[in-house]
PDB file of C-alpha atoms in Angstrom:
ATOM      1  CA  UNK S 767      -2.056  59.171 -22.199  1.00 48.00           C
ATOM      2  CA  UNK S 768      -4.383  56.031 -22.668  1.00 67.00           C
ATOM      3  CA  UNK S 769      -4.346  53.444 -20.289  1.00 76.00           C
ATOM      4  CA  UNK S 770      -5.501  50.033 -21.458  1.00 81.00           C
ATOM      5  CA  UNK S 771      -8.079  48.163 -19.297  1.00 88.00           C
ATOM      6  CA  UNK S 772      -7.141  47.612 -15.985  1.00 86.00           C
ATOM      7  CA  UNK S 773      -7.717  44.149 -14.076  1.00 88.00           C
ATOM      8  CA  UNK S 774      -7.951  43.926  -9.750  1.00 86.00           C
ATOM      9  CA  UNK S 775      -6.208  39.835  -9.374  1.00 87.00           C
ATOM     10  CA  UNK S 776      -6.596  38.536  -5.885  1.00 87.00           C
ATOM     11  CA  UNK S 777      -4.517  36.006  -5.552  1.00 87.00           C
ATOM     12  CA  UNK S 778      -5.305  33.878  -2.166  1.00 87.00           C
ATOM     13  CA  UNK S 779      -1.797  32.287  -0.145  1.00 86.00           C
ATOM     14  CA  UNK S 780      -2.083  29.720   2.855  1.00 83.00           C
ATOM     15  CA  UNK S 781       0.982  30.460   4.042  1.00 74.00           C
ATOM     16  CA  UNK S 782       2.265  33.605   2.315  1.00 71.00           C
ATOM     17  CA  UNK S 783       5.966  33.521   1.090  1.00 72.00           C
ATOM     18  CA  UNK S 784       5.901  36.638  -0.791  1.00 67.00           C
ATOM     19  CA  UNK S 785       9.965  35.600  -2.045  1.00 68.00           C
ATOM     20  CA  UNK S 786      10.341  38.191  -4.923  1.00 73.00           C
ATOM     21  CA  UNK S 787       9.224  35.113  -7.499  1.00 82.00           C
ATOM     22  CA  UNK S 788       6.179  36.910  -8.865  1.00 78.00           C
ATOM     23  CA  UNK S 789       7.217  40.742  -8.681  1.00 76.00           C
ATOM     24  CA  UNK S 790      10.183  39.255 -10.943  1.00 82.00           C
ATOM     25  CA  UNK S 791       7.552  37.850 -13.217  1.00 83.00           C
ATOM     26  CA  UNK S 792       5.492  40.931 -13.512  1.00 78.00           C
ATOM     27  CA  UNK S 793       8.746  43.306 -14.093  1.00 79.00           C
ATOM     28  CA  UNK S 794       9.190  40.639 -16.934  1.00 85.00           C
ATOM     29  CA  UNK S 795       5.903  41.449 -18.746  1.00 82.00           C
ATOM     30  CA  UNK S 796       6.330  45.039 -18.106  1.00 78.00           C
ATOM     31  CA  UNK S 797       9.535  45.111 -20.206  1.00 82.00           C
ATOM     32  CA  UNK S 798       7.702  43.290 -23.408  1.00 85.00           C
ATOM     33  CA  UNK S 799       5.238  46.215 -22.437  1.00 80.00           C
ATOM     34  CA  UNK S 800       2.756  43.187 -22.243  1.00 85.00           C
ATOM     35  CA  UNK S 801       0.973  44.999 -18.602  1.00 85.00           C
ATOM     36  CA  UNK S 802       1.616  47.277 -16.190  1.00 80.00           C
ATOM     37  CA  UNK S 803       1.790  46.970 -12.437  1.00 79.00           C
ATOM     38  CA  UNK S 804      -0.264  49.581 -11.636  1.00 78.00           C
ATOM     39  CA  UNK S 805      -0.115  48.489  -8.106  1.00 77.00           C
ATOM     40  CA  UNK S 806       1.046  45.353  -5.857  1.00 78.00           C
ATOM     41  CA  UNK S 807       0.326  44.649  -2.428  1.00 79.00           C
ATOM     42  CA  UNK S 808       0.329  41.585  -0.169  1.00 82.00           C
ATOM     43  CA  UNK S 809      -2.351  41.492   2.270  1.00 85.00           C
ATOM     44  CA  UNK S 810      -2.193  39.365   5.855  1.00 88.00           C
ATOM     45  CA  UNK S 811      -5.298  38.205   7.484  1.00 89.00           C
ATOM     46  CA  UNK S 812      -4.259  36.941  10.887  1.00 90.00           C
ATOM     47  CA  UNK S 813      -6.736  33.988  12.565  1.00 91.00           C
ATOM     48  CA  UNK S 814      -8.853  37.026  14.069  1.00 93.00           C
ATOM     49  CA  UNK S 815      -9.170  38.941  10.527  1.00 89.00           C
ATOM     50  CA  UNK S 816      -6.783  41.846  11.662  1.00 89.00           C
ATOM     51  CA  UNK S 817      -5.734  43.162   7.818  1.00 86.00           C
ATOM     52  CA  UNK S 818      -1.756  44.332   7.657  1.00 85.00           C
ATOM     53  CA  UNK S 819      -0.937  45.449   4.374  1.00 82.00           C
ATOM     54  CA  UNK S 820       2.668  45.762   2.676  1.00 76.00           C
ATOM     55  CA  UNK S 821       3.708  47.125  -1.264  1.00 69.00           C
ATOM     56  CA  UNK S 822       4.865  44.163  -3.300  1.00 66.00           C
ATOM     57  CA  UNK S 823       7.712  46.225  -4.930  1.00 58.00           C
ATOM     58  CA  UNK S 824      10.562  48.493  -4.256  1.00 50.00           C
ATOM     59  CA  UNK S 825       9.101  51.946  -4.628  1.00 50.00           C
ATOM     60  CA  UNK S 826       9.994  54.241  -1.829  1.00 54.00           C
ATOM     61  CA  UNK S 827       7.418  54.837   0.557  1.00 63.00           C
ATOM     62  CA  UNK S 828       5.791  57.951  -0.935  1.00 66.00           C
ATOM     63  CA  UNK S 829       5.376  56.016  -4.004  1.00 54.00           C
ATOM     64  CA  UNK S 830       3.523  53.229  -2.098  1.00 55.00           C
ATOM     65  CA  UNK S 831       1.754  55.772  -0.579  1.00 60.00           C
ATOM     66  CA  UNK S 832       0.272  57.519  -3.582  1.00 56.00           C
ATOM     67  CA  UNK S 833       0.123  54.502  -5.437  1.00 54.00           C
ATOM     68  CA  UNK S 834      -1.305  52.043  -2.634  1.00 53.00           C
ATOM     69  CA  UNK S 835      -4.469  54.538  -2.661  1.00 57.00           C
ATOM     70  CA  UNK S 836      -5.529  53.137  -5.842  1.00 66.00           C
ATOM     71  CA  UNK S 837      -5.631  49.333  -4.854  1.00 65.00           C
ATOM     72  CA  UNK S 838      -7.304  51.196  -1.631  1.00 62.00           C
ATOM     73  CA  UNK S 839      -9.884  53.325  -3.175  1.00 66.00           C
ATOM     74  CA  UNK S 840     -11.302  50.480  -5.231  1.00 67.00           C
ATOM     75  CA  UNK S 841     -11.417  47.906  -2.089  1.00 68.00           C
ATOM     76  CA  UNK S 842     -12.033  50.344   0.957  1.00 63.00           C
ATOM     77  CA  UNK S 843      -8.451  50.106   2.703  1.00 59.00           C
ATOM     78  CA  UNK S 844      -5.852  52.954   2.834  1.00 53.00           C
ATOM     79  CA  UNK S 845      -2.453  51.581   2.579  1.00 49.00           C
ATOM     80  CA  UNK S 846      -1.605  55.581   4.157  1.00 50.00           C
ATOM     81  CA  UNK S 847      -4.534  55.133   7.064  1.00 46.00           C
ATOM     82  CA  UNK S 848      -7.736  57.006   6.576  1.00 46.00           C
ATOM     83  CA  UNK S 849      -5.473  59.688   4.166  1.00 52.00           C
ATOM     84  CA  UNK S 850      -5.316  56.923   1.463  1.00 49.00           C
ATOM     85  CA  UNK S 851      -8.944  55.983   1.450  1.00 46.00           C
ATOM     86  CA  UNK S 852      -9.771  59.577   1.985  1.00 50.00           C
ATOM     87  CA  UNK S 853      -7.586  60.720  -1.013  1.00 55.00           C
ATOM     88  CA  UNK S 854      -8.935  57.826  -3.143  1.00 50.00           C
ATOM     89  CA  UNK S 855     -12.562  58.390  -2.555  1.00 50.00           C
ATOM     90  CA  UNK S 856     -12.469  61.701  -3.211  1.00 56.00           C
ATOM     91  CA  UNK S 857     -11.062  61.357  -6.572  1.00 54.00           C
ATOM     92  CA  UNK S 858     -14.303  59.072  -7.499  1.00 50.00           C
ATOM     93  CA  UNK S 859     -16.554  61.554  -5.520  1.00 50.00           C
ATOM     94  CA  UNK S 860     -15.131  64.404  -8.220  1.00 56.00           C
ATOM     95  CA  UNK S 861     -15.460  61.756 -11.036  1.00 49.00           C
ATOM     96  CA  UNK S 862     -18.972  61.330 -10.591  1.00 46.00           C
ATOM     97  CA  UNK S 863     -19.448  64.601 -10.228  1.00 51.00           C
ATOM     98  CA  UNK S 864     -18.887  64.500 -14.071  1.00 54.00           C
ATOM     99  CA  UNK S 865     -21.073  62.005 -14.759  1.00 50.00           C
ATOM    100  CA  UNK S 866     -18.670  59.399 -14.902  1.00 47.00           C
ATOM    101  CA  UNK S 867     -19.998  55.843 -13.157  1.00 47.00           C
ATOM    102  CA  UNK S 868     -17.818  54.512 -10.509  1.00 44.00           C
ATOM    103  CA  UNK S 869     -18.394  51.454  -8.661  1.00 45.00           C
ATOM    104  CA  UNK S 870     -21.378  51.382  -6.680  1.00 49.00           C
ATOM    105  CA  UNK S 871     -22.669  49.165  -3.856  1.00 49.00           C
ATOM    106  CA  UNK S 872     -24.701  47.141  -6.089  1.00 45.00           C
ATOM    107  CA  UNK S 873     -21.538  46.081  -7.680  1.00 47.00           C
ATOM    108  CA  UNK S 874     -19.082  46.193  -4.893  1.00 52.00           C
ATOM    109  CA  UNK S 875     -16.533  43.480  -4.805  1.00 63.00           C
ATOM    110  CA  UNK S 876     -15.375  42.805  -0.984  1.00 74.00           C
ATOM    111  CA  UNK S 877     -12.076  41.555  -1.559  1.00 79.00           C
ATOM    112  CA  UNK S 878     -10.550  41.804   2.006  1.00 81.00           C
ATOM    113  CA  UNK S 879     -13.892  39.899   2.570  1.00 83.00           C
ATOM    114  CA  UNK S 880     -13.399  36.951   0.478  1.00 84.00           C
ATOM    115  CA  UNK S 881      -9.661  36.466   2.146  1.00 87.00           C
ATOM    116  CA  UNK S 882      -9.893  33.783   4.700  1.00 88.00           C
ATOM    117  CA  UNK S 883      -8.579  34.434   8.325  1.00 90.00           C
ATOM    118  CA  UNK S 884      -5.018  33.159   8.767  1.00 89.00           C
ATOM    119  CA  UNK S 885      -4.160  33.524   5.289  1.00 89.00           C
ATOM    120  CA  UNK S 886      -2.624  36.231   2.421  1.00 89.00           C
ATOM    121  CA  UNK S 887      -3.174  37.476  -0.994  1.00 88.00           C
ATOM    122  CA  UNK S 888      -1.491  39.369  -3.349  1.00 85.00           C
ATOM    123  CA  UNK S 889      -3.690  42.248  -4.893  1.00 85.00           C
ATOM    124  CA  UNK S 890      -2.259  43.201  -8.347  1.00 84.00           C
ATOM    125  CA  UNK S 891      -4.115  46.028 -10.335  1.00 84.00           C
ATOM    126  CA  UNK S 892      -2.536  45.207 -13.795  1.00 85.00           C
ATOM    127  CA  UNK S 893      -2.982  47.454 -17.062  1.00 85.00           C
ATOM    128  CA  UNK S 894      -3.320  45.052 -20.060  1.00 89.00           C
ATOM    129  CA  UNK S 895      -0.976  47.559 -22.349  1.00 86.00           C
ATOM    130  CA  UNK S 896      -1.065  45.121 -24.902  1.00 89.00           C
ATOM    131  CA  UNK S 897      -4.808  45.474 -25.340  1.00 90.00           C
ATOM    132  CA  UNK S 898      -4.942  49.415 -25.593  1.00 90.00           C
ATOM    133  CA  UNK S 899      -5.540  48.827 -29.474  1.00 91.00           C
ATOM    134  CA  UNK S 900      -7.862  45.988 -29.454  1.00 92.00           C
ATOM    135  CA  UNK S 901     -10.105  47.939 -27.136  1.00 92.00           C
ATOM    136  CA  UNK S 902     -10.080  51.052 -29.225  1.00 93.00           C
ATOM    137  CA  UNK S 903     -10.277  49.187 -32.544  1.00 95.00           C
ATOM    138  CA  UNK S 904     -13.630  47.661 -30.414  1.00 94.00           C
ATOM    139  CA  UNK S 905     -14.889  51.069 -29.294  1.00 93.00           C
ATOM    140  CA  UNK S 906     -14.513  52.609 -32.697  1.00 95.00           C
ATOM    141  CA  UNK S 907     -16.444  49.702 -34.268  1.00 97.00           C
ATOM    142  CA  UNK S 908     -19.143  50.653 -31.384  1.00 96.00           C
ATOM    143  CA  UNK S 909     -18.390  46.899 -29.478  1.00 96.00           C
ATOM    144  CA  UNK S 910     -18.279  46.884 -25.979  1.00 92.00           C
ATOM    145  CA  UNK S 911     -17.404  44.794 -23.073  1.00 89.00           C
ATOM    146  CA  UNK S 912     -20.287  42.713 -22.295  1.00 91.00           C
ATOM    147  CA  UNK S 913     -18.544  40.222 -19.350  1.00 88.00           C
ATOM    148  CA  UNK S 914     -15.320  38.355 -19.122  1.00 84.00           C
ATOM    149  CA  UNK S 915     -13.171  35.685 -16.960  1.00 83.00           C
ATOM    150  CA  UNK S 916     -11.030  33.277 -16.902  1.00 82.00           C
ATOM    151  CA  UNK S 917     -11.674  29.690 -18.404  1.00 86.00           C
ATOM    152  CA  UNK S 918     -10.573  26.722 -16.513  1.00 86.00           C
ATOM    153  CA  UNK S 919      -8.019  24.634 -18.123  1.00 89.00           C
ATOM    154  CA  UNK S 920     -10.726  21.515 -17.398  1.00 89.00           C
ATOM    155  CA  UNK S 921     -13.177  22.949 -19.659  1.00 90.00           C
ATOM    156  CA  UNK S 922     -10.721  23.626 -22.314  1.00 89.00           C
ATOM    157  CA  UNK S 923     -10.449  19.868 -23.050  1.00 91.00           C
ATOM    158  CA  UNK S 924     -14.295  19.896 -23.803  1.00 87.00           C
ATOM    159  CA  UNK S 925     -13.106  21.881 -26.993  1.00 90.00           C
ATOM    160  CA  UNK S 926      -9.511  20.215 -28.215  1.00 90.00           C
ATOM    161  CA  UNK S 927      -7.504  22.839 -26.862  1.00 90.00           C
ATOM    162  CA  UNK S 928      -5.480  21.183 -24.299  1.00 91.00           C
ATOM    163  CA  UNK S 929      -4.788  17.720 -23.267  1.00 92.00           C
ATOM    164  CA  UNK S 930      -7.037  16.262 -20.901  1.00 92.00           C
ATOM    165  CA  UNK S 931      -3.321  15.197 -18.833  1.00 93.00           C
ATOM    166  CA  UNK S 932      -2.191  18.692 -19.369  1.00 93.00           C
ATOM    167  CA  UNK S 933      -5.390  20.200 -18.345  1.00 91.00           C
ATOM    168  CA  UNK S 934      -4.977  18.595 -14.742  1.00 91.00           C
ATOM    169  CA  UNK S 935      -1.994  19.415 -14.098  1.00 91.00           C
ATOM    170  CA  UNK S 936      -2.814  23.145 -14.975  1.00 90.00           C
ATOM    171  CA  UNK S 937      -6.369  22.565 -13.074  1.00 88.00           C
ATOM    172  CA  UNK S 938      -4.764  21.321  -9.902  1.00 87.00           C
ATOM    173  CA  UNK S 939      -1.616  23.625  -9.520  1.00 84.00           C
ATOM    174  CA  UNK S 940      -4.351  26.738  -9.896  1.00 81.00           C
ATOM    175  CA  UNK S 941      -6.849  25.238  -7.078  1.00 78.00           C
ATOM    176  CA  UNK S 942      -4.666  23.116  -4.582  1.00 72.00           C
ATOM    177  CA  UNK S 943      -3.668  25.695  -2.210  1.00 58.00           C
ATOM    178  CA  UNK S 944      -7.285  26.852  -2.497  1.00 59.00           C
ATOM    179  CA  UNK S 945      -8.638  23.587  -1.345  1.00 53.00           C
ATOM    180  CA  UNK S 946      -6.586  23.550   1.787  1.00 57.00           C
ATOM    181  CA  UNK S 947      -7.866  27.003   3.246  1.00 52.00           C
TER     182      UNK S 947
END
């Protein structure tokens, strides 16, 4: 089976109010077969950065488990304890055993880290299905991914694509939470 890229979000939350809202959304792009939630969790950082993790979805609780120690592998927390870590960093010890790269410390990303005390995110680990023959068409043209990111809707007007009104809005309902942490 090929699995298209794969993309860690961190989504930061003041005041989490994880309400079903945004699992609704994703289940809504998973039946164009736009992505797939590969895994959701909310995260809680309490004001003396104590981590307490929960799924994002309804699978039962061996699914979270086995699935949870993906999000967990690739950040350093297992959603089953040490066994989820464990489990996940064993299956990178055995894929670099042949020869594939995993991430390294050089290009560790510390995403409990960069969640502020007293506050929440959402991690989603999202497959981009729709992208599966892009990035093959890519590959067998002998392209590869150099860098990518998001663009800011600000920068967008710079170019004609959006409204410089439009662009605010967009701008400030993306960074106002953010500017209250």
């Amino acid at each position: 089976m090929s699995i298209g890229p794969v993309q860690l979000i961190v989504l930061g939350f003041k005041h989490p109010n994880f309400h079903g809202e945004i699992i609704a959304e994703l289940e809504r792009l998973r039946q164009s077969d736009t992505v797939r939630v590969i895994d959701a969790l909310a995260v809680h950082k309490d004001a003396d950065g104590e981590v307490e993790v929960r799924h994002l979805s309804n699978l039962t609780q061996e699914e979270a488990i086995e699935l949870g120690s993906k999000v967990g592998a690739l950040i350093g927390l297992g959603l089953d304890g040490e066994q989820g870590l464990i489990a996940g960093a064993e299956r990178g010890a055995e894929a670099a055993v042949d020869g594939v790269a995993v991430l390294d410390d050089a290009r560790a990303w510390d995403v409990l880290g960069d969640i502020p005390n007293d506050s929440g995110a959402a991690l989603l680990l999202i497959e981009h299905h729709w992208a599966v023959p892009l990035r093959d068409a890519i590959a067998r043209a002998g392209g590869f991914r150099l860098s990518d990111g998001f663009i800011s809707p600000l920068d967008l007007v710079g170019i004609g694509l959006m409204a410089a009104e439009e662009a605010k809005i967009l701008h400030d309902l993306e960074t106002a939470a953010a500017a209250n942490y």
